[in-house]
Amino acid sequence: HATFGFRWYTDHLGASAVDGLAMTLPLPLPMTAEATRVVRRRLAQMQRVVGDVGVENNVAYFLLGDPLSEPGFLMDCVRAPRCHLLLDLHNVYTMALNFGFDPADYLRRLDLAKVIEIHVSGGSESDPRWLPSGRVLRLDGHDGAVPELAWRMLEAVAPRCPNLRGVTLERMEGTVEDADVPLVAAELGRLRTIVQRKRRRA
């Protein structure tokens, strides 16, 4: 922070180390009062370094609870002043596909005044050979075009986030070939148009 002077700092919400073992991806937390207290303590520790901090709604392929309970859990975690939510819309989209819920229902359960940043990205489908059942899952790979539903979610949500400070288009390094450049440029242009429209409304 002394070097870069972050305006805010957020990270994915999840357990990155369990019983002394480092996890490849953050694992979902149980959506309990005790887990909420742990997250709040961590955020308070982070605020000693950066004043504005927060968590990002993660993408998970199993959950400890109802996926539509997650918005309430997230809001409890960031209840304190200067604690925020980074809203990743592709994560919401991925979870909705894999768990079978309406992403609009998920978004309605959030306090959008807590949203400080929004992420949009694309993904892909898993290889059906990965699971014995042959089930195909949506993956948050950041390796493809932003789905049209995610764009519609952004257009609907961004104007209702009064404290939004940034919107990010995510694309994983190594996934952009020369043929992909026009798509990424078009997505950046579309993103800029949505953000400018929000500013004009504000």
PDB file of C-alpha atoms in Angstrom:
ATOM      1  CA  HIS A   1       0.000   0.000   0.000  1.00  0.00           C
ATOM      2  CA  ALA A   2       2.888   2.361   0.756  1.00  0.00           C
ATOM      3  CA  THR A   3       4.148   1.758  -2.791  1.00  0.00           C
ATOM      4  CA  PHE A   4       0.909   1.787  -4.776  1.00  0.00           C
ATOM      5  CA  GLY A   5      -1.551   3.787  -2.655  1.00  0.00           C
ATOM      6  CA  PHE A   6      -4.586   1.557  -3.240  1.00  0.00           C
ATOM      7  CA  ARG A   7      -7.910   3.380  -3.245  1.00  0.00           C
ATOM      8  CA  TRP A   8      -9.607   0.173  -2.103  1.00  0.00           C
ATOM      9  CA  TYR A   9      -8.720  -3.487  -1.674  1.00  0.00           C
ATOM     10  CA  THR A  10     -10.914  -6.552  -2.112  1.00  0.00           C
ATOM     11  CA  ASP A  11     -10.350 -10.281  -2.399  1.00  0.00           C
ATOM     12  CA  HIS A  12     -12.362 -13.411  -3.151  1.00  0.00           C
ATOM     13  CA  LEU A  13     -14.348 -14.632  -0.184  1.00  0.00           C
ATOM     14  CA  GLY A  14     -13.306 -18.169   0.689  1.00  0.00           C
ATOM     15  CA  ALA A  15     -10.872 -20.338   2.618  1.00  0.00           C
ATOM     16  CA  SER A  16      -7.478 -20.380   0.907  1.00  0.00           C
ATOM     17  CA  ALA A  17      -5.777 -22.558   3.548  1.00  0.00           C
ATOM     18  CA  VAL A  18      -7.455 -25.421   5.401  1.00  0.00           C
ATOM     19  CA  ASP A  19      -5.749 -27.363   8.186  1.00  0.00           C
ATOM     20  CA  GLY A  20      -2.366 -26.037   7.068  1.00  0.00           C
ATOM     21  CA  LEU A  21      -2.876 -27.015   3.426  1.00  0.00           C
ATOM     22  CA  ALA A  22      -2.922 -24.398   0.660  1.00  0.00           C
ATOM     23  CA  MET A  23      -5.977 -24.695  -1.587  1.00  0.00           C
ATOM     24  CA  THR A  24      -5.692 -24.087  -5.332  1.00  0.00           C
ATOM     25  CA  LEU A  25      -8.915 -22.047  -5.309  1.00  0.00           C
ATOM     26  CA  PRO A  26     -10.747 -20.499  -2.353  1.00  0.00           C
ATOM     27  CA  LEU A  27     -13.223 -22.968  -0.879  1.00  0.00           C
ATOM     28  CA  PRO A  28     -16.714 -21.781   0.083  1.00  0.00           C
ATOM     29  CA  LEU A  29     -17.339 -20.850   3.696  1.00  0.00           C
ATOM     30  CA  PRO A  30     -20.245 -22.137   5.749  1.00  0.00           C
ATOM     31  CA  MET A  31     -22.791 -19.320   5.785  1.00  0.00           C
ATOM     32  CA  THR A  32     -22.945 -19.116   9.574  1.00  0.00           C
ATOM     33  CA  ALA A  33     -22.718 -16.402  12.211  1.00  0.00           C
ATOM     34  CA  GLU A  34     -19.265 -17.672  13.223  1.00  0.00           C
ATOM     35  CA  ALA A  35     -17.966 -17.454   9.642  1.00  0.00           C
ATOM     36  CA  THR A  36     -19.397 -13.940   9.412  1.00  0.00           C
ATOM     37  CA  ARG A  37     -17.505 -12.916  12.548  1.00  0.00           C
ATOM     38  CA  VAL A  38     -14.258 -14.343  11.137  1.00  0.00           C
ATOM     39  CA  VAL A  39     -14.681 -12.416   7.870  1.00  0.00           C
ATOM     40  CA  ARG A  40     -15.471  -9.187   9.697  1.00  0.00           C
ATOM     41  CA  ARG A  41     -12.338  -9.573  11.831  1.00  0.00           C
ATOM     42  CA  ARG A  42     -10.233 -10.120   8.709  1.00  0.00           C
ATOM     43  CA  LEU A  43     -11.726  -7.053   7.045  1.00  0.00           C
ATOM     44  CA  ALA A  44     -11.050  -4.962  10.155  1.00  0.00           C
ATOM     45  CA  GLN A  45      -7.422  -6.115  10.048  1.00  0.00           C
ATOM     46  CA  MET A  46      -7.191  -5.126   6.377  1.00  0.00           C
ATOM     47  CA  GLN A  47      -8.635  -1.687   7.160  1.00  0.00           C
ATOM     48  CA  ARG A  48      -5.579  -0.932   9.263  1.00  0.00           C
ATOM     49  CA  VAL A  49      -3.690  -0.809   5.954  1.00  0.00           C
ATOM     50  CA  VAL A  50      -6.310   0.286   3.373  1.00  0.00           C
ATOM     51  CA  GLY A  51      -9.326   2.271   4.521  1.00  0.00           C
ATOM     52  CA  ASP A  52     -11.841   0.807   2.065  1.00  0.00           C
ATOM     53  CA  VAL A  53     -11.872  -2.994   1.846  1.00  0.00           C
ATOM     54  CA  GLY A  54     -14.238  -5.717   0.803  1.00  0.00           C
ATOM     55  CA  VAL A  55     -14.956  -9.192  -0.472  1.00  0.00           C
ATOM     56  CA  GLU A  56     -15.803 -10.541  -3.904  1.00  0.00           C
ATOM     57  CA  ASN A  57     -18.611 -13.013  -4.397  1.00  0.00           C
ATOM     58  CA  ASN A  58     -16.739 -16.141  -5.343  1.00  0.00           C
ATOM     59  CA  VAL A  59     -17.615 -18.898  -7.782  1.00  0.00           C
ATOM     60  CA  ALA A  60     -17.897 -22.374  -6.267  1.00  0.00           C
ATOM     61  CA  TYR A  61     -18.834 -25.784  -7.577  1.00  0.00           C
ATOM     62  CA  PHE A  62     -20.289 -26.909  -4.257  1.00  0.00           C
ATOM     63  CA  LEU A  63     -21.790 -24.861  -1.432  1.00  0.00           C
ATOM     64  CA  LEU A  64     -22.324 -25.237   2.283  1.00  0.00           C
ATOM     65  CA  GLY A  65     -25.912 -24.003   2.186  1.00  0.00           C
ATOM     66  CA  ASP A  66     -28.505 -22.575  -0.189  1.00  0.00           C
ATOM     67  CA  PRO A  67     -26.955 -20.485  -3.002  1.00  0.00           C
ATOM     68  CA  LEU A  68     -29.684 -17.880  -2.585  1.00  0.00           C
ATOM     69  CA  SER A  69     -28.632 -17.452   1.057  1.00  0.00           C
ATOM     70  CA  GLU A  70     -25.259 -16.170  -0.119  1.00  0.00           C
ATOM     71  CA  PRO A  71     -26.341 -12.551  -0.781  1.00  0.00           C
ATOM     72  CA  GLY A  72     -27.517 -12.192   2.824  1.00  0.00           C
ATOM     73  CA  PHE A  73     -24.305 -13.776   4.084  1.00  0.00           C
ATOM     74  CA  LEU A  74     -22.217 -11.380   1.989  1.00  0.00           C
ATOM     75  CA  MET A  75     -24.187  -8.379   3.241  1.00  0.00           C
ATOM     76  CA  ASP A  76     -23.654  -9.481   6.851  1.00  0.00           C
ATOM     77  CA  CYS A  77     -19.918  -9.778   6.173  1.00  0.00           C
ATOM     78  CA  VAL A  78     -19.602  -6.224   4.808  1.00  0.00           C
ATOM     79  CA  ARG A  79     -22.020  -4.515   7.193  1.00  0.00           C
ATOM     80  CA  ALA A  80     -19.354  -2.297   8.822  1.00  0.00           C
ATOM     81  CA  PRO A  81     -18.546   1.190   7.495  1.00  0.00           C
ATOM     82  CA  ARG A  82     -16.126   1.316   4.554  1.00  0.00           C
ATOM     83  CA  CYS A  83     -16.578  -2.409   3.902  1.00  0.00           C
ATOM     84  CA  HIS A  84     -17.737  -3.173   0.380  1.00  0.00           C
ATOM     85  CA  LEU A  85     -18.727  -5.838  -2.134  1.00  0.00           C
ATOM     86  CA  LEU A  86     -16.950  -6.498  -5.400  1.00  0.00           C
ATOM     87  CA  LEU A  87     -19.784  -7.903  -7.497  1.00  0.00           C
ATOM     88  CA  ASP A  88     -18.545 -10.398 -10.076  1.00  0.00           C
ATOM     89  CA  LEU A  89     -21.432 -10.880 -12.497  1.00  0.00           C
ATOM     90  CA  HIS A  90     -19.921 -13.840 -14.326  1.00  0.00           C
ATOM     91  CA  ASN A  91     -19.583 -15.576 -10.958  1.00  0.00           C
ATOM     92  CA  VAL A  92     -23.298 -14.989 -10.354  1.00  0.00           C
ATOM     93  CA  TYR A  93     -24.055 -16.237 -13.881  1.00  0.00           C
ATOM     94  CA  THR A  94     -21.907 -19.349 -13.417  1.00  0.00           C
ATOM     95  CA  MET A  95     -23.432 -20.205 -10.064  1.00  0.00           C
ATOM     96  CA  ALA A  96     -26.964 -19.662 -11.430  1.00  0.00           C
ATOM     97  CA  LEU A  97     -26.339 -22.080 -14.295  1.00  0.00           C
ATOM     98  CA  ASN A  98     -24.685 -24.735 -12.155  1.00  0.00           C
ATOM     99  CA  PHE A  99     -27.098 -24.552  -9.216  1.00  0.00           C
ATOM    100  CA  GLY A 100     -30.273 -23.778 -11.142  1.00  0.00           C
ATOM    101  CA  PHE A 101     -31.440 -20.429  -9.775  1.00  0.00           C
ATOM    102  CA  ASP A 102     -32.487 -17.107 -11.304  1.00  0.00           C
ATOM    103  CA  PRO A 103     -29.545 -14.658 -11.226  1.00  0.00           C
ATOM    104  CA  ALA A 104     -31.986 -11.748 -10.996  1.00  0.00           C
ATOM    105  CA  ASP A 105     -33.287 -13.224  -7.738  1.00  0.00           C
ATOM    106  CA  TYR A 106     -29.720 -13.322  -6.397  1.00  0.00           C
ATOM    107  CA  LEU A 107     -29.094  -9.691  -7.379  1.00  0.00           C
ATOM    108  CA  ARG A 108     -32.369  -8.520  -5.795  1.00  0.00           C
ATOM    109  CA  ARG A 109     -31.116  -9.804  -2.436  1.00  0.00           C
ATOM    110  CA  LEU A 110     -28.011  -7.587  -2.458  1.00  0.00           C
ATOM    111  CA  ASP A 111     -27.682  -4.089  -1.041  1.00  0.00           C
ATOM    112  CA  LEU A 112     -26.262  -2.489  -4.179  1.00  0.00           C
ATOM    113  CA  ALA A 113     -25.112   0.553  -2.186  1.00  0.00           C
ATOM    114  CA  LYS A 114     -22.354  -1.742  -0.892  1.00  0.00           C
ATOM    115  CA  VAL A 115     -20.990  -2.457  -4.395  1.00  0.00           C
ATOM    116  CA  ILE A 116     -17.669  -0.695  -4.988  1.00  0.00           C
ATOM    117  CA  GLU A 117     -16.571  -2.542  -8.137  1.00  0.00           C
ATOM    118  CA  ILE A 118     -18.098  -4.836 -10.766  1.00  0.00           C
ATOM    119  CA  HIS A 119     -16.339  -7.545 -12.792  1.00  0.00           C
ATOM    120  CA  VAL A 120     -17.538  -9.055 -16.058  1.00  0.00           C
ATOM    121  CA  SER A 121     -15.870 -11.924 -17.872  1.00  0.00           C
ATOM    122  CA  GLY A 122     -16.524 -15.030 -19.899  1.00  0.00           C
ATOM    123  CA  GLY A 123     -15.998 -18.710 -19.364  1.00  0.00           C
ATOM    124  CA  SER A 124     -16.490 -22.113 -20.904  1.00  0.00           C
ATOM    125  CA  GLU A 125     -18.039 -25.511 -20.271  1.00  0.00           C
ATOM    126  CA  SER A 126     -16.285 -28.400 -18.565  1.00  0.00           C
ATOM    127  CA  ASP A 127     -15.295 -31.573 -20.358  1.00  0.00           C
ATOM    128  CA  PRO A 128     -18.112 -34.109 -19.827  1.00  0.00           C
ATOM    129  CA  ARG A 129     -15.453 -36.747 -19.111  1.00  0.00           C
ATOM    130  CA  TRP A 130     -14.463 -34.970 -15.889  1.00  0.00           C
ATOM    131  CA  LEU A 131     -17.428 -36.272 -13.895  1.00  0.00           C
ATOM    132  CA  PRO A 132     -18.666 -39.885 -13.801  1.00  0.00           C
ATOM    133  CA  SER A 133     -22.195 -38.634 -14.488  1.00  0.00           C
ATOM    134  CA  GLY A 134     -21.075 -36.815 -17.635  1.00  0.00           C
ATOM    135  CA  ARG A 135     -22.553 -33.597 -16.279  1.00  0.00           C
ATOM    136  CA  VAL A 136     -21.201 -30.423 -17.866  1.00  0.00           C
ATOM    137  CA  LEU A 137     -20.543 -27.429 -15.598  1.00  0.00           C
ATOM    138  CA  ARG A 138     -20.053 -23.791 -16.440  1.00  0.00           C
ATOM    139  CA  LEU A 139     -16.474 -22.784 -15.582  1.00  0.00           C
ATOM    140  CA  ASP A 140     -15.320 -19.322 -14.546  1.00  0.00           C
ATOM    141  CA  GLY A 141     -12.350 -19.534 -16.896  1.00  0.00           C
ATOM    142  CA  HIS A 142     -12.031 -15.866 -17.990  1.00  0.00           C
ATOM    143  CA  ASP A 143     -11.211 -17.432 -21.332  1.00  0.00           C
ATOM    144  CA  GLY A 144     -14.030 -16.407 -23.641  1.00  0.00           C
ATOM    145  CA  ALA A 145     -16.652 -13.859 -24.554  1.00  0.00           C
ATOM    146  CA  VAL A 146     -18.840 -12.267 -21.892  1.00  0.00           C
ATOM    147  CA  PRO A 147     -22.282 -13.992 -22.082  1.00  0.00           C
ATOM    148  CA  GLU A 148     -25.146 -11.827 -23.236  1.00  0.00           C
ATOM    149  CA  LEU A 149     -27.009 -12.396 -19.962  1.00  0.00           C
ATOM    150  CA  ALA A 150     -24.025 -11.032 -18.035  1.00  0.00           C
ATOM    151  CA  TRP A 151     -24.129  -7.874 -20.180  1.00  0.00           C
ATOM    152  CA  ARG A 152     -27.838  -7.475 -19.440  1.00  0.00           C
ATOM    153  CA  MET A 153     -27.134  -7.950 -15.740  1.00  0.00           C
ATOM    154  CA  LEU A 154     -24.484  -5.206 -15.904  1.00  0.00           C
ATOM    155  CA  GLU A 155     -26.833  -2.821 -17.717  1.00  0.00           C
ATOM    156  CA  ALA A 156     -29.525  -3.424 -15.086  1.00  0.00           C
ATOM    157  CA  VAL A 157     -27.301  -3.308 -12.000  1.00  0.00           C
ATOM    158  CA  ALA A 158     -24.694  -0.611 -12.689  1.00  0.00           C
ATOM    159  CA  PRO A 159     -27.136   2.347 -12.576  1.00  0.00           C
ATOM    160  CA  ARG A 160     -28.383   1.119  -9.179  1.00  0.00           C
ATOM    161  CA  CYS A 161     -24.924   1.059  -7.549  1.00  0.00           C
ATOM    162  CA  PRO A 162     -24.522   4.594  -6.145  1.00  0.00           C
ATOM    163  CA  ASN A 163     -21.019   3.963  -4.770  1.00  0.00           C
ATOM    164  CA  LEU A 164     -19.569   2.146  -7.781  1.00  0.00           C
ATOM    165  CA  ARG A 165     -15.955   3.178  -8.394  1.00  0.00           C
ATOM    166  CA  GLY A 166     -14.772   0.763 -11.075  1.00  0.00           C
ATOM    167  CA  VAL A 167     -15.820  -1.830 -13.647  1.00  0.00           C
ATOM    168  CA  THR A 168     -13.346  -4.437 -14.900  1.00  0.00           C
ATOM    169  CA  LEU A 169     -13.377  -6.690 -17.948  1.00  0.00           C
ATOM    170  CA  GLU A 170     -11.435  -9.833 -17.015  1.00  0.00           C
ATOM    171  CA  ARG A 171      -9.604 -12.007 -19.532  1.00  0.00           C
ATOM    172  CA  MET A 172      -7.045 -14.628 -18.510  1.00  0.00           C
ATOM    173  CA  GLU A 173      -3.537 -14.223 -19.811  1.00  0.00           C
ATOM    174  CA  GLY A 174      -2.710 -16.673 -22.568  1.00  0.00           C
ATOM    175  CA  THR A 175      -6.299 -16.853 -23.866  1.00  0.00           C
ATOM    176  CA  VAL A 176      -6.173 -13.935 -26.312  1.00  0.00           C
ATOM    177  CA  GLU A 177      -4.928 -14.779 -29.795  1.00  0.00           C
ATOM    178  CA  ASP A 178      -4.755 -12.318 -32.676  1.00  0.00           C
ATOM    179  CA  ALA A 179      -8.221 -13.419 -33.793  1.00  0.00           C
ATOM    180  CA  ASP A 180      -9.623 -12.565 -30.336  1.00  0.00           C
ATOM    181  CA  VAL A 181      -8.416  -8.957 -30.310  1.00  0.00           C
ATOM    182  CA  PRO A 182     -11.453  -7.495 -32.172  1.00  0.00           C
ATOM    183  CA  LEU A 183     -13.800  -9.229 -29.702  1.00  0.00           C
ATOM    184  CA  VAL A 184     -11.939  -7.917 -26.656  1.00  0.00           C
ATOM    185  CA  ALA A 185     -11.827  -4.419 -28.170  1.00  0.00           C
ATOM    186  CA  ALA A 186     -15.576  -4.557 -28.839  1.00  0.00           C
ATOM    187  CA  GLU A 187     -16.248  -5.746 -25.276  1.00  0.00           C
ATOM    188  CA  LEU A 188     -14.173  -2.882 -23.862  1.00  0.00           C
ATOM    189  CA  GLY A 189     -16.145  -0.464 -26.027  1.00  0.00           C
ATOM    190  CA  ARG A 190     -19.447  -1.903 -24.836  1.00  0.00           C
ATOM    191  CA  LEU A 191     -18.273  -1.705 -21.237  1.00  0.00           C
ATOM    192  CA  ARG A 192     -17.226   1.917 -21.669  1.00  0.00           C
ATOM    193  CA  THR A 193     -20.629   2.783 -23.159  1.00  0.00           C
ATOM    194  CA  ILE A 194     -22.475   1.257 -20.193  1.00  0.00           C
ATOM    195  CA  VAL A 195     -20.261   3.084 -17.676  1.00  0.00           C
ATOM    196  CA  GLN A 196     -20.642   6.413 -19.498  1.00  0.00           C
ATOM    197  CA  ARG A 197     -24.415   5.948 -19.608  1.00  0.00           C
ATOM    198  CA  LYS A 198     -24.411   5.386 -15.835  1.00  0.00           C
ATOM    199  CA  ARG A 199     -22.376   8.571 -15.326  1.00  0.00           C
ATOM    200  CA  ARG A 200     -24.801  10.613 -17.399  1.00  0.00           C
ATOM    201  CA  ARG A 201     -27.731   9.303 -15.354  1.00  0.00           C
ATOM    202  CA  ALA A 202     -25.883  10.141 -12.122  1.00  0.00           C
TER     203      ALA A 202
END
